[in-house]
Amino acid sequence: MNALWDQPDRYGLLSRIFHWGMAILFAAQFAAAAAHWGLPRDNGLRQLLWSYHSDLGVTLFLLVLMRGAWGLANIHRRPSHPGVIGRAAVAGHVAIYGLMLIVPSVRLLAAAGSDRGLTYLGLSVFPARDAEIAWMQGPSEWHGELGWILALLVLGHVAMTEKSAEQLLM
Ligand code: HEM
Ligand code: HEM
């Protein structure tokens, strides 16, 4: 039971499963976005990777909510980050969490007000509207840019936390 929860000297099993599971899924999501950005429209790999972008994005959104709730439930027992560098690390984590929420949210908002609607794993989440709602589309213009900023933050995070990975997350 104890191994499930975070401890002051190491993250618990559930946090580690969330972290590494989502790390793999985010890597796949960034790969799809990179293919969408860099490959020509009729490229088969681009089409294959892009075909799961929306379903994977919604999945990641749901996982972020669950991981955030689990992180809050553990807030007083998880490893702390003292000192100036520790505060910078916490600020970095907060920025990653914020973007992990905002990036899919702006697209979901657009889908909720769109004339195409949204399906998730084949289930209808937002039915298609007769007419688009303009204000719900605006924030999604930043979806791609914010997604790339998130990718950069994650790269920086990987470079900086590599050394503590063994101690904290294995
Ligand atoms: C955390 C989840 C997500 C991440 C990290 C992410 C990332 C990205 C990135 C980086 C791009 C830009 C690709 C390019 O430059 O060509 C992009 C585009 C796009 N994404 Fe996502 N995405 C996520 C979730 C979603 C969701 C949930 C949806 C749909 C409901 C979606 C729909 C789209 C669409 C339609 C585009 C192309 C138009 C645009 O750039 O806005 N994404 N995404
Ligand atoms: C090879 C890839 C990665 C490595 C080696 C790695 C390593 C780590 C380590 C060691 C920690 C704990 C460090 C600390 O508390 O200061 C951590 C925490 C964290 N990582 Fe990563 N990470 C990787 C990928 C990712 C990815 C892809 C994301 C998100 C897109 C991510 C998001 C986070 C967040 C938000 C935290 C804060 C603690 C939490 O709430 O779980 N990491 N990472």
CSV table of C-alpha atoms and ligand atoms in Angstrom, one decimal:
chain,number,residue,atom,x,y,z
A,1,MET,CA,0.0,0.0,0.0
A,2,ASN,CA,2.8,2.4,1.0
A,3,ALA,CA,4.7,1.8,-2.2
A,4,LEU,CA,1.7,3.2,-4.1
A,5,TRP,CA,1.9,6.6,-2.5
A,6,ASP,CA,4.8,9.1,-2.9
A,7,GLN,CA,7.4,9.3,-0.1
A,8,PRO,CA,9.7,12.2,0.8
A,9,ASP,CA,12.7,10.3,-0.6
A,10,ARG,CA,11.1,8.8,-3.8
A,11,TYR,CA,8.0,8.9,-6.0
A,12,GLY,CA,5.5,6.1,-5.4
A,13,LEU,CA,4.5,3.4,-7.9
A,14,LEU,CA,1.4,5.2,-9.3
A,15,SER,CA,3.3,8.4,-9.9
A,16,ARG,CA,6.1,6.5,-11.6
A,17,ILE,CA,3.6,4.7,-13.9
A,18,PHE,CA,1.9,8.0,-14.7
A,19,HIS,CA,5.2,9.7,-15.4
A,20,TRP,CA,6.8,7.0,-17.6
A,21,GLY,CA,3.5,6.1,-19.3
A,22,MET,CA,2.8,9.7,-20.2
A,23,ALA,CA,6.4,10.3,-21.2
A,24,ILE,CA,6.0,7.5,-23.9
A,25,LEU,CA,2.6,8.8,-25.0
A,26,PHE,CA,3.9,12.4,-25.3
A,27,ALA,CA,6.9,11.3,-27.3
A,28,ALA,CA,4.4,9.6,-29.7
A,29,GLN,CA,2.3,12.8,-29.8
A,30,PHE,CA,5.3,15.0,-30.6
A,31,ALA,CA,6.3,12.5,-33.3
A,32,ALA,CA,2.9,12.8,-34.9
A,33,ALA,CA,3.1,16.6,-34.7
A,34,ALA,CA,6.6,16.7,-36.2
A,35,ALA,CA,5.4,14.5,-39.1
A,36,HIS,CA,2.4,16.8,-39.6
A,37,TRP,CA,4.7,19.8,-39.7
A,38,GLY,CA,7.6,18.3,-41.7
A,39,LEU,CA,6.3,15.8,-44.2
A,40,PRO,CA,4.3,16.3,-47.4
A,41,ARG,CA,0.5,15.9,-47.1
A,42,ASP,CA,0.4,12.7,-49.2
A,43,ASN,CA,3.1,10.9,-47.2
A,44,GLY,CA,1.9,7.6,-45.7
A,45,LEU,CA,3.8,7.9,-42.5
A,46,ARG,CA,2.4,11.4,-41.9
A,47,GLN,CA,-1.1,10.1,-42.5
A,48,LEU,CA,-0.6,7.1,-40.2
A,49,LEU,CA,0.9,9.2,-37.3
A,50,TRP,CA,-1.7,12.0,-37.7
A,51,SER,CA,-4.6,9.6,-37.7
A,52,TYR,CA,-4.2,9.1,-33.9
A,53,HIS,CA,-3.3,12.7,-32.9
A,54,SER,CA,-6.8,13.7,-31.7
A,55,ASP,CA,-7.6,10.4,-29.8
A,56,LEU,CA,-4.1,10.4,-28.2
A,57,GLY,CA,-4.5,14.1,-27.4
A,58,VAL,CA,-7.8,13.5,-25.6
A,59,THR,CA,-6.2,10.5,-23.8
A,60,LEU,CA,-3.3,12.6,-22.6
A,61,PHE,CA,-5.7,15.3,-21.4
A,62,LEU,CA,-7.6,12.8,-19.3
A,63,LEU,CA,-4.3,11.4,-17.9
A,64,VAL,CA,-3.0,14.8,-17.0
A,65,LEU,CA,-6.2,15.4,-15.0
A,66,MET,CA,-5.7,12.1,-13.1
A,67,ARG,CA,-2.0,12.7,-12.6
A,68,GLY,CA,-2.7,16.2,-11.3
A,69,ALA,CA,-5.3,14.9,-8.9
A,70,TRP,CA,-2.9,12.2,-7.7
A,71,GLY,CA,0.0,14.7,-7.4
A,72,LEU,CA,-2.3,17.0,-5.2
A,73,ALA,CA,-3.3,14.1,-3.1
A,74,ASN,CA,0.4,13.4,-2.5
A,75,ILE,CA,1.5,17.1,-2.2
A,76,HIS,CA,2.7,16.9,1.4
A,77,ARG,CA,4.6,13.6,1.1
A,78,ARG,CA,6.2,13.8,-2.3
A,79,PRO,CA,9.9,14.6,-2.7
A,80,SER,CA,10.6,18.3,-2.0
A,81,HIS,CA,12.9,20.6,-4.0
A,82,PRO,CA,14.8,22.9,-1.6
A,83,GLY,CA,17.0,25.8,-2.6
A,84,VAL,CA,17.1,28.1,-5.6
A,85,ILE,CA,17.6,25.3,-8.1
A,86,GLY,CA,14.8,23.3,-6.5
A,87,ARG,CA,12.4,26.3,-6.9
A,88,ALA,CA,13.4,26.6,-10.6
A,89,ALA,CA,12.7,22.8,-11.0
A,90,VAL,CA,9.2,23.3,-9.4
A,91,ALA,CA,8.5,26.3,-11.7
A,92,GLY,CA,9.5,24.1,-14.6
A,93,HIS,CA,7.1,21.4,-13.5
A,94,VAL,CA,4.3,23.8,-13.0
A,95,ALA,CA,4.9,25.2,-16.5
A,96,ILE,CA,4.8,21.7,-18.0
A,97,TYR,CA,1.6,20.9,-16.1
A,98,GLY,CA,0.0,24.1,-17.3
A,99,LEU,CA,0.8,23.5,-20.9
A,100,MET,CA,-0.1,19.8,-20.7
A,101,LEU,CA,-3.6,21.2,-19.7
A,102,ILE,CA,-3.9,24.2,-22.0
A,103,VAL,CA,-2.6,22.7,-25.2
A,104,PRO,CA,-5.4,20.0,-25.5
A,105,SER,CA,-8.0,22.3,-23.9
A,106,VAL,CA,-7.9,25.0,-26.6
A,107,ARG,CA,-8.4,22.3,-29.3
A,108,LEU,CA,-11.2,20.7,-27.3
A,109,LEU,CA,-12.9,24.1,-26.9
A,110,ALA,CA,-12.7,24.6,-30.6
A,111,ALA,CA,-14.1,21.2,-31.3
A,112,ALA,CA,-17.0,21.8,-28.9
A,113,GLY,CA,-18.0,24.9,-30.9
A,114,SER,CA,-17.3,23.5,-34.4
A,115,ASP,CA,-19.4,22.3,-37.3
A,116,ARG,CA,-17.4,19.0,-37.4
A,117,GLY,CA,-17.8,18.0,-33.7
A,118,LEU,CA,-15.5,15.5,-32.0
A,119,THR,CA,-15.3,11.7,-31.6
A,120,TYR,CA,-13.1,10.0,-29.1
A,121,LEU,CA,-12.3,6.3,-29.8
A,122,GLY,CA,-15.3,6.2,-32.1
A,123,LEU,CA,-17.7,7.7,-29.5
A,124,SER,CA,-19.3,11.1,-30.2
A,125,VAL,CA,-18.2,13.6,-27.6
A,126,PHE,CA,-19.3,16.9,-29.2
A,127,PRO,CA,-21.9,16.6,-32.0
A,128,ALA,CA,-21.4,18.7,-35.1
A,129,ARG,CA,-23.1,22.1,-34.9
A,130,ASP,CA,-25.0,23.8,-37.7
A,131,ALA,CA,-22.7,26.8,-37.5
A,132,GLU,CA,-19.3,27.3,-35.9
A,133,ILE,CA,-19.1,29.5,-32.7
A,134,ALA,CA,-16.4,32.0,-33.5
A,135,TRP,CA,-15.1,32.8,-30.0
A,136,MET,CA,-14.5,29.1,-29.3
A,137,GLN,CA,-12.2,28.9,-32.3
A,138,GLY,CA,-9.9,31.8,-31.4
A,139,PRO,CA,-7.6,30.2,-28.7
A,140,SER,CA,-7.0,27.1,-30.8
A,141,GLU,CA,-4.9,29.2,-33.2
A,142,TRP,CA,-2.3,28.9,-30.5
A,143,HIS,CA,-2.6,25.1,-30.2
A,144,GLY,CA,0.4,24.3,-32.4
A,145,GLU,CA,2.7,27.0,-31.1
A,146,LEU,CA,1.9,26.1,-27.5
A,147,GLY,CA,2.4,22.5,-28.3
A,148,TRP,CA,5.9,23.2,-29.6
A,149,ILE,CA,6.8,25.3,-26.5
A,150,LEU,CA,5.7,22.3,-24.4
A,151,ALA,CA,8.0,20.0,-26.5
A,152,LEU,CA,10.9,22.4,-25.8
A,153,LEU,CA,10.2,22.5,-22.1
A,154,VAL,CA,10.1,18.7,-22.0
A,155,LEU,CA,13.4,18.5,-23.9
A,156,GLY,CA,14.9,20.9,-21.3
A,157,HIS,CA,13.4,18.8,-18.5
A,158,VAL,CA,14.8,15.6,-19.9
A,159,ALA,CA,18.3,17.2,-20.2
A,160,MET,CA,18.2,18.5,-16.6
A,161,THR,CA,16.6,15.6,-14.8
A,162,GLU,CA,18.5,12.8,-16.4
A,163,LYS,CA,20.9,12.4,-13.5
A,164,SER,CA,18.2,12.2,-10.8
A,165,ALA,CA,16.1,9.8,-12.8
A,166,GLU,CA,17.6,6.7,-11.3
A,167,GLN,CA,17.2,7.8,-7.8
A,168,LEU,CA,13.7,9.2,-8.0
A,169,LEU,CA,11.8,7.4,-10.7
A,170,MET,CA,13.2,3.9,-11.4
B,1,HEM,C1,-1.4,17.2,-25.1
B,1,HEM,C2,-2.0,17.0,-26.2
B,1,HEM,C3,-1.6,17.6,-27.6
B,1,HEM,C4,-0.3,18.0,-28.0
B,1,HEM,C5,1.0,18.0,-27.3
B,1,HEM,C6,-0.5,18.5,-29.4
B,1,HEM,C7,0.4,19.1,-30.2
B,1,HEM,C8,0.2,19.6,-31.4
B,1,HEM,C9,1.2,20.3,-32.2
B,1,HEM,C10,2.7,20.6,-31.7
B,1,HEM,C11,0.7,20.7,-33.4
B,1,HEM,C12,1.3,21.5,-34.5
B,1,HEM,C13,1.7,20.6,-35.7
B,1,HEM,C14,2.3,21.4,-36.8
B,1,HEM,O1,3.0,22.3,-36.5
B,1,HEM,O2,2.0,21.0,-38.0
B,1,HEM,C15,-0.7,20.3,-33.3
B,1,HEM,C16,-1.6,20.5,-34.3
B,1,HEM,C17,-3.0,20.1,-34.3
B,1,HEM,N1,-3.6,19.4,-33.3
B,1,HEM,FE1,-2.7,18.9,-31.5
B,1,HEM,N2,-1.9,18.4,-29.7
B,1,HEM,C18,-2.5,17.8,-28.6
B,1,HEM,C19,-3.9,17.5,-28.5
B,1,HEM,C20,-4.8,17.7,-29.6
B,1,HEM,C21,-6.2,17.4,-29.5
B,1,HEM,C22,-6.9,16.8,-28.2
B,1,HEM,C23,-6.8,17.6,-30.7
B,1,HEM,C24,-8.2,17.5,-31.2
B,1,HEM,C25,-9.2,17.5,-30.4
B,1,HEM,C26,-5.7,18.2,-31.5
B,1,HEM,C27,-5.9,18.6,-32.9
B,1,HEM,C28,-4.9,19.2,-33.6
B,1,HEM,C29,-5.1,19.7,-35.0
B,1,HEM,C30,-6.4,19.7,-35.7
B,1,HEM,C31,-3.9,20.3,-35.4
B,1,HEM,C32,-3.6,21.0,-36.7
B,1,HEM,C33,-4.0,22.5,-36.7
B,1,HEM,C34,-3.3,23.3,-35.6
B,1,HEM,O3,-2.1,23.4,-35.6
B,1,HEM,O4,-4.0,23.8,-34.7
B,1,HEM,N3,-4.5,18.2,-30.8
B,1,HEM,N4,-0.9,19.6,-32.1
B,2,HEM,C1,13.4,10.5,-20.9
B,2,HEM,C2,12.5,11.2,-20.4
B,2,HEM,C3,12.3,11.8,-19.0
B,2,HEM,C4,13.1,11.7,-17.9
B,2,HEM,C5,14.5,11.1,-17.8
B,2,HEM,C6,12.4,12.4,-16.9
B,2,HEM,C7,12.9,12.5,-15.6
B,2,HEM,C8,12.1,13.0,-14.5
B,2,HEM,C9,12.6,13.1,-13.1
B,2,HEM,C10,13.9,12.5,-12.6
B,2,HEM,C11,11.6,13.7,-12.4
B,2,HEM,C12,11.6,14.0,-10.9
B,2,HEM,C13,12.5,15.1,-10.8
B,2,HEM,C14,12.2,16.1,-9.8
B,2,HEM,O1,11.2,15.9,-9.0
B,2,HEM,O2,12.9,17.1,-9.7
B,2,HEM,C15,10.6,14.1,-13.3
B,2,HEM,C16,9.4,14.8,-13.0
B,2,HEM,C17,8.5,15.3,-13.8
B,2,HEM,N1,8.4,15.0,-15.2
B,2,HEM,FE1,9.8,14.0,-16.2
B,2,HEM,N2,11.2,12.9,-17.3
B,2,HEM,C18,11.1,12.5,-18.7
B,2,HEM,C19,10.0,12.8,-19.5
B,2,HEM,C20,9.0,13.6,-19.2
B,2,HEM,C21,7.9,14.0,-20.1
B,2,HEM,C22,7.8,13.5,-21.6
B,2,HEM,C23,7.0,14.8,-19.4
B,2,HEM,C24,5.8,15.5,-19.9
B,2,HEM,C25,5.4,15.7,-21.1
B,2,HEM,C26,7.6,14.9,-18.1
B,2,HEM,C27,7.0,15.7,-17.1
B,2,HEM,C28,7.4,15.7,-15.7
B,2,HEM,C29,6.7,16.4,-14.7
B,2,HEM,C30,5.4,17.3,-14.8
B,2,HEM,C31,7.4,16.2,-13.5
B,2,HEM,C32,7.1,16.7,-12.1
B,2,HEM,C33,6.7,15.6,-11.1
B,2,HEM,C34,5.4,15.0,-11.4
B,2,HEM,O3,4.4,15.6,-11.1
B,2,HEM,O4,5.4,13.8,-11.8
B,2,HEM,N3,8.7,14.2,-18.0
B,2,HEM,N4,10.9,13.7,-14.6
